[in-house]
Coordinates of C-alpha atoms and ligand atoms in Angstrom, one line a residue:
M1 CA -50.7 97.1 148.2
P2 CA -53.0 94.1 146.1
E3 CA -51.7 91.1 145.0
N4 CA -49.7 91.8 141.4
T5 CA -50.4 89.1 139.1
E6 CA -48.0 91.2 136.8
A7 CA -45.3 90.2 139.1
P8 CA -42.5 87.3 138.1
L9 CA -43.5 84.5 139.8
L10 CA -40.9 82.8 142.3
A11 CA -39.7 79.5 143.0
I12 CA -37.5 78.9 145.9
I13 CA -36.0 75.4 145.6
V14 CA -34.5 73.7 148.9
P15 CA -32.7 70.6 149.0
C16 CA -33.1 68.8 151.6
Y17 CA -31.3 65.7 153.0
N18 CA -31.9 64.2 156.3
E19 CA -33.4 67.4 157.8
E20 CA -36.5 66.2 159.8
E21 CA -34.9 68.8 162.3
M22 CA -34.8 71.7 160.0
F23 CA -37.8 71.7 158.1
P24 CA -40.3 72.4 160.6
M25 CA -38.6 75.6 161.0
T26 CA -37.4 76.7 157.6
C27 CA -40.5 75.6 155.7
P28 CA -42.7 77.9 157.5
T29 CA -40.4 80.6 157.2
L30 CA -39.7 80.6 153.7
V31 CA -43.8 80.3 153.1
Q32 CA -43.8 83.7 155.5
L33 CA -41.5 85.5 152.9
I34 CA -43.1 84.6 150.2
D35 CA -46.7 85.7 151.5
G36 CA -44.8 88.7 152.5
L37 CA -43.0 89.9 149.0
V38 CA -46.3 88.8 147.5
N39 CA -48.5 91.0 149.6
K40 CA -45.7 94.1 148.7
G41 CA -46.7 93.3 145.4
K42 CA -42.9 92.1 144.5
I43 CA -44.0 88.7 143.3
H44 CA -46.8 86.8 141.9
T45 CA -49.4 85.6 143.9
D46 CA -48.7 81.9 142.7
S47 CA -45.0 82.1 143.9
F48 CA -44.1 78.8 146.0
V49 CA -41.6 76.8 147.7
C50 CA -40.2 73.4 146.1
F51 CA -38.5 70.9 149.0
V52 CA -36.1 68.6 147.0
N53 CA -35.9 65.3 149.3
D54 CA -32.6 63.9 148.1
G55 CA -33.1 60.4 149.5
S56 CA -33.4 61.1 153.3
R57 CA -33.4 58.1 155.3
D58 CA -35.3 60.2 158.0
K59 CA -38.5 61.7 158.2
T60 CA -37.9 64.5 155.9
W61 CA -40.2 63.6 152.7
H62 CA -42.9 62.5 155.2
L63 CA -42.9 66.1 156.8
I64 CA -42.7 67.7 153.1
D65 CA -45.5 65.5 151.9
S66 CA -48.0 66.7 154.7
V67 CA -47.4 70.4 154.2
C68 CA -48.2 69.9 150.6
N69 CA -50.9 68.6 151.3
E70 CA -52.0 71.2 153.8
N71 CA -50.6 74.0 151.6
P72 CA -50.9 73.2 148.3
K73 CA -50.6 76.8 146.9
R74 CA -47.4 77.3 148.4
V75 CA -45.6 74.2 148.7
K76 CA -44.6 71.6 146.4
G77 CA -42.7 68.5 146.9
I78 CA -40.4 66.2 144.7
K79 CA -39.0 63.3 146.2
L80 CA -35.9 61.4 144.4
A81 CA -36.0 57.8 144.3
T82 CA -32.5 57.6 146.7
N83 CA -29.4 59.7 147.9
F84 CA -28.3 61.8 144.7
G85 CA -26.3 64.5 146.3
H86 CA -27.0 68.6 147.0
Q87 CA -26.1 69.8 143.3
N88 CA -28.1 67.2 141.7
A89 CA -30.8 67.7 143.7
L90 CA -30.7 71.1 143.2
M91 CA -30.9 70.4 139.1
A92 CA -34.0 68.0 139.8
G93 CA -35.9 71.0 141.4
M94 CA -35.2 73.6 138.9
M95 CA -35.4 71.5 136.0
T96 CA -38.7 70.3 137.1
M97 CA -40.0 73.6 138.0
R98 CA -38.8 75.9 135.6
S99 CA -42.3 75.4 133.4
E100 CA -43.8 77.0 136.7
C101 CA -42.0 79.8 137.0
D102 CA -40.4 83.3 136.2
C103 CA -37.3 83.1 138.3
M104 CA -36.0 80.9 141.0
I105 CA -33.9 80.8 144.2
S106 CA -32.0 78.1 145.4
I107 CA -30.8 78.2 149.2
D108 CA -29.8 75.7 152.1
A109 CA -32.5 74.1 154.3
D110 CA -30.6 74.7 157.0
L111 CA -31.4 78.7 156.2
Q112 CA -27.7 79.7 156.9
D113 CA -27.8 81.9 154.0
D114 CA -29.9 85.3 155.3
I115 CA -33.2 84.8 153.4
S116 CA -33.6 89.0 154.3
V117 CA -32.1 89.3 151.5
I118 CA -34.2 87.1 148.9
E119 CA -36.1 90.5 148.5
T120 CA -33.0 92.4 147.3
M121 CA -32.8 89.9 145.3
V122 CA -36.0 90.0 143.8
D123 CA -35.2 93.9 143.2
K124 CA -32.4 93.1 141.5
H125 CA -34.3 90.7 139.3
A126 CA -36.8 93.1 138.4
E127 CA -34.1 95.9 137.6
G128 CA -33.3 93.3 134.9
F129 CA -30.2 91.5 136.6
K130 CA -30.9 87.4 135.4
V131 CA -28.7 86.1 137.8
V132 CA -28.5 87.4 141.2
Y133 CA -25.2 85.4 143.5
G134 CA -25.3 85.5 147.3
V135 CA -22.0 85.9 148.1
R136 CA -21.3 86.1 152.1
N137 CA -19.3 88.9 153.0
K138 CA -17.7 87.3 156.3
R139 CA -17.8 84.0 157.8
N140 CA -16.9 84.8 161.8
T141 CA -19.6 82.0 162.6
D142 CA -17.9 79.0 160.3
T143 CA -15.1 77.3 162.4
F144 CA -11.7 77.8 161.6
F145 CA -11.0 75.1 159.7
K146 CA -14.2 75.4 157.3
K147 CA -13.0 78.7 156.7
F148 CA -9.5 78.0 156.1
T149 CA -10.6 75.2 153.9
A150 CA -13.0 77.3 152.0
Q151 CA -10.3 80.4 151.6
L152 CA -8.2 77.7 149.8
F153 CA -10.7 76.0 147.6
Y154 CA -11.5 79.6 146.0
R155 CA -7.8 80.8 145.5
F156 CA -7.1 77.2 144.5
M157 CA -10.3 77.2 141.5
Q158 CA -9.0 80.5 140.3
R159 CA -4.9 79.3 139.9
M160 CA -7.0 76.3 138.0
K161 CA -8.5 79.0 135.6
V162 CA -12.1 78.3 136.8
K163 CA -14.6 80.7 136.5
T164 CA -16.2 81.5 140.0
I165 CA -17.4 84.0 142.3
Y166 CA -16.1 84.7 145.5
N167 CA -17.6 83.7 149.0
H168 CA -20.2 82.7 146.0
A169 CA -21.9 79.2 147.2
D170 CA -25.5 78.1 145.9
F171 CA -27.5 80.7 147.4
R172 CA -28.9 82.8 143.9
L173 CA -31.3 83.9 142.1
I174 CA -31.8 82.9 138.6
D175 CA -34.0 84.3 135.5
R176 CA -36.4 81.4 133.7
V177 CA -34.1 82.3 130.6
V178 CA -31.0 81.1 132.6
V179 CA -32.3 78.0 133.6
D180 CA -33.4 77.4 130.1
Q181 CA -30.2 77.7 128.9
L182 CA -28.9 75.3 131.9
A183 CA -31.2 72.2 130.9
L184 CA -29.1 72.5 127.8
F185 CA -26.0 71.6 129.8
G186 CA -25.7 67.5 129.5
E187 CA -23.0 66.9 131.8
V188 CA -23.3 64.9 134.8
N189 CA -20.9 66.0 137.3
L190 CA -22.1 69.0 138.2
F191 CA -20.5 71.9 140.0
L192 CA -23.8 74.9 139.8
R193 CA -22.0 77.7 140.9
G194 CA -19.1 77.4 138.3
M195 CA -22.2 76.9 135.3
F196 CA -23.5 80.2 136.0
P197 CA -20.5 82.4 135.0
V198 CA -20.6 80.4 131.8
I199 CA -23.8 80.8 131.0
G200 CA -23.3 84.7 131.1
F201 CA -26.4 87.0 130.8
A202 CA -26.4 90.5 132.8
S203 CA -25.5 89.3 136.6
T204 CA -25.0 91.5 139.8
E205 CA -24.6 90.0 143.5
V206 CA -25.9 90.8 147.3
I207 CA -23.7 90.8 149.9
Y208 CA -25.0 89.0 153.3
D209 CA -23.7 87.5 156.5
R210 CA -23.7 84.0 156.8
K211 CA -25.2 82.2 160.1
E212 CA -24.9 78.9 162.2
R213 CA -26.9 75.8 161.3
L214 CA -29.8 75.8 163.3
A215 CA -30.2 72.6 163.9
G216 CA -29.1 68.7 162.6
E217 CA -25.4 69.0 161.7
T218 CA -23.4 69.2 158.2
K219 CA -24.1 67.0 155.2
Y220 CA -20.8 68.0 153.9
P221 CA -18.0 66.4 156.4
L222 CA -14.6 67.1 154.5
R223 CA -14.4 63.8 152.2
K224 CA -17.4 65.4 150.7
M225 CA -16.0 68.5 150.5
L226 CA -12.8 67.6 149.1
S227 CA -14.6 65.2 146.2
F228 CA -16.8 68.3 145.9
A229 CA -13.4 70.6 145.1
W230 CA -11.8 68.0 143.1
D231 CA -14.8 67.9 140.7
G232 CA -15.1 71.3 140.2
I233 CA -11.8 71.4 139.0
T234 CA -11.7 68.6 136.9
S235 CA -15.0 69.2 135.4
F236 CA -14.3 72.8 134.5
S237 CA -10.6 73.2 134.0
T238 CA -8.3 71.1 131.7
Y239 CA -5.0 73.5 133.2
P240 CA -4.1 70.1 135.2
L241 CA -3.3 68.9 131.8
R242 CA -1.6 71.6 130.8
L243 CA 0.8 71.7 134.0
I244 CA 1.9 68.1 133.1
F245 CA 3.0 69.6 130.2
I246 CA 4.8 72.5 132.2
M247 CA 6.3 69.6 134.6
G248 CA 7.6 67.5 131.8
V249 CA 9.0 70.7 130.3
V250 CA 11.0 71.4 134.0
V251 CA 12.1 67.9 134.5
S252 CA 13.3 67.6 131.3
F253 CA 15.5 71.0 132.0
F254 CA 16.5 69.6 135.2
S255 CA 17.8 66.4 133.5
L256 CA 19.8 68.6 131.6
L257 CA 21.2 70.3 134.1
L258 CA 22.2 67.4 135.8
A259 CA 23.5 66.1 132.7
V260 CA 25.9 69.1 133.2
L261 CA 26.9 68.6 136.7
A262 CA 27.5 65.1 136.2
V263 CA 30.5 66.1 133.5
I264 CA 31.9 68.4 135.8
P265 CA 34.1 66.1 138.1
V266 CA 35.5 64.3 135.5
F267 CA 37.8 67.0 134.6
Y268 CA 39.2 66.6 138.4
G269 CA 39.8 63.2 137.4
K270 CA 37.2 62.0 140.3
T271 CA 34.8 59.0 138.9
I272 CA 31.3 59.1 140.1
Q273 CA 30.2 56.4 142.4
G274 CA 27.0 56.0 140.3
W275 CA 24.5 54.8 142.6
A276 CA 23.0 58.2 143.7
S277 CA 22.6 59.5 140.4
T278 CA 21.3 56.1 139.0
V279 CA 18.8 55.6 141.7
I280 CA 17.3 58.6 142.5
P281 CA 16.6 60.1 139.1
I282 CA 14.7 56.3 138.6
F283 CA 12.6 57.3 141.8
F284 CA 12.2 61.1 140.9
F285 CA 10.9 60.2 137.4
S286 CA 8.8 57.2 137.9
G287 CA 6.8 59.1 140.6
I288 CA 6.7 61.8 138.1
Q289 CA 5.5 59.2 135.6
I290 CA 2.5 58.0 137.8
I291 CA 1.4 61.5 138.6
S292 CA 0.9 62.3 135.4
I293 CA -1.0 59.1 134.3
G294 CA -3.2 59.4 137.6
L295 CA -4.5 62.7 136.4
I296 CA -5.0 61.6 133.0
G297 CA -6.8 59.2 134.6
E298 CA -9.3 61.5 136.0
Y299 CA -10.1 62.9 132.9
V300 CA -10.6 59.7 131.5
G301 CA -12.6 58.6 134.1
K302 CA -14.9 61.9 133.6
I303 CA -15.2 61.2 130.3
Y304 CA -16.0 57.4 131.3
K305 CA -19.2 58.9 133.3
E306 CA -20.2 61.7 130.7
V307 CA -20.4 59.1 128.0
K308 CA -22.7 56.7 129.8
A309 CA -24.8 59.4 130.3
R310 CA -27.2 58.3 133.2
P311 CA -30.0 60.7 134.1
R312 CA -28.8 63.1 136.9
F313 CA -31.6 62.8 139.0
I314 CA -34.6 59.9 138.9
I315 CA -37.9 61.3 140.4
E316 CA -40.4 59.3 142.4
T317 CA -43.2 61.7 143.2
I318 CA -44.1 65.1 142.3
K319 CA -46.6 67.1 144.3
N320 CA -48.4 69.9 143.8
K321 CA -47.1 70.5 140.1
K322 CA -49.5 72.2 137.9
T323 CA -48.0 71.4 134.1
R324 CA -48.5 67.7 133.0
T325 CA -45.2 67.7 131.2
E326 CA -42.8 65.7 133.5
E327 CA -39.0 66.6 133.2
Q328 CA -36.6 63.7 133.7
G329 CA -32.8 64.0 134.5
N330 CA -31.9 62.4 131.1
K331 CA -31.2 64.5 128.1
Ligands
UDP401 N1 -27.8 68.3 150.8 C1 -28.4 67.6 150.0 N2 -27.7 65.9 149.7 C2 -27.1 65.6 150.2 C3 -26.0 66.2 150.6 C4 -27.1 67.5 151.5 O1 -29.7 67.9 149.3 O2 -26.5 64.5 149.9 C5 -28.7 69.3 151.0 C6 -28.7 69.8 152.6 O3 -29.8 69.2 153.3 C7 -28.7 71.0 152.7 C8 -27.6 71.9 151.6 O4 -27.8 70.4 151.0 O5 -30.2 72.0 152.3 C9 -26.3 71.9 152.4 O6 -26.0 71.4 153.1 P1 -25.4 71.3 154.5 O7 -26.0 72.6 155.0 O8 -25.1 70.0 154.9 O9 -24.1 72.1 154.2 P2 -22.7 72.9 154.6 O10 -23.7 74.2 154.7 O11 -22.6 72.3 156.0 O12 -21.6 73.0 153.5
MG402 MG1 -25.5 74.8 155.6

């Protein structure tokens, strides 16, 4: 089939942080994949992959830069001024390249997500879906710990009334119209996978097996994973505030019950020693008050960050971008 210039122009956005070991594998694999889809006439001949270097301390940018020079048609690069985190790097890629494409796929540099379903995503897009979520069917290759914490995370998110797609991370196709809507979201605490269900549009899922990381190591240690989960909840849900209210009701009821129980011994003529019934509640209520204040503090902290409205990312260099209008991370 000849090259199809009517087909949608696809941009694959890949955030990279210290990925010098993976990059030499990832880049040719994605370029080849794009070439294949172009030859099949499924995507526009100018489709490309854009690597976002998220302040890597190794040779990652050097590698991206030289591939950009070798193959400017297929490879573009963005260098962030420092490490802004996976979500912000992805946002930088999407916001910078949205004027250059009709749809985008975001994927991690380690290629743990099955790239063979990219073709299915493109097909689904052609059917009219504006968002195609990549969903893992099993996690055989993940460690028990990662699997367990991930399941716990999705359950907890559901409990906290945050709309998320079960077992979907950041491997997805989005149409340009969706990216344009995303650009209107001004928040600084990014939790992208929670934002697309809020934006809406016709969406579907494709199922794939998640593989092991081929080289390098995870950039998401437990500490980052926990803070990411916490961001997901506190950026999307005010349910914890409701929980304080519920806790308050329960505690008040409990103290009523205690009052009733304290009266009963009076009928038997026994006096209450007083120590336990005084000291224990003091500790109990103090604890609850501190937890509640802490939780409110979480939200106040978020408001503080949002009010400062710092740019979400700062770009140092862009390689091979056609249009001159440069977008920055600020709103
Ligand atoms: N990443 C990033 N900035 C960071 C941490 C990670 O851009 O501060 C990128 C990383 O290079 C990879 C993706 O985010 O492409 C996912 O990271 P990783 O594979 O280490 O996470 P895991 O799959 O272990 O959850
Ligand atoms: Mg990974």
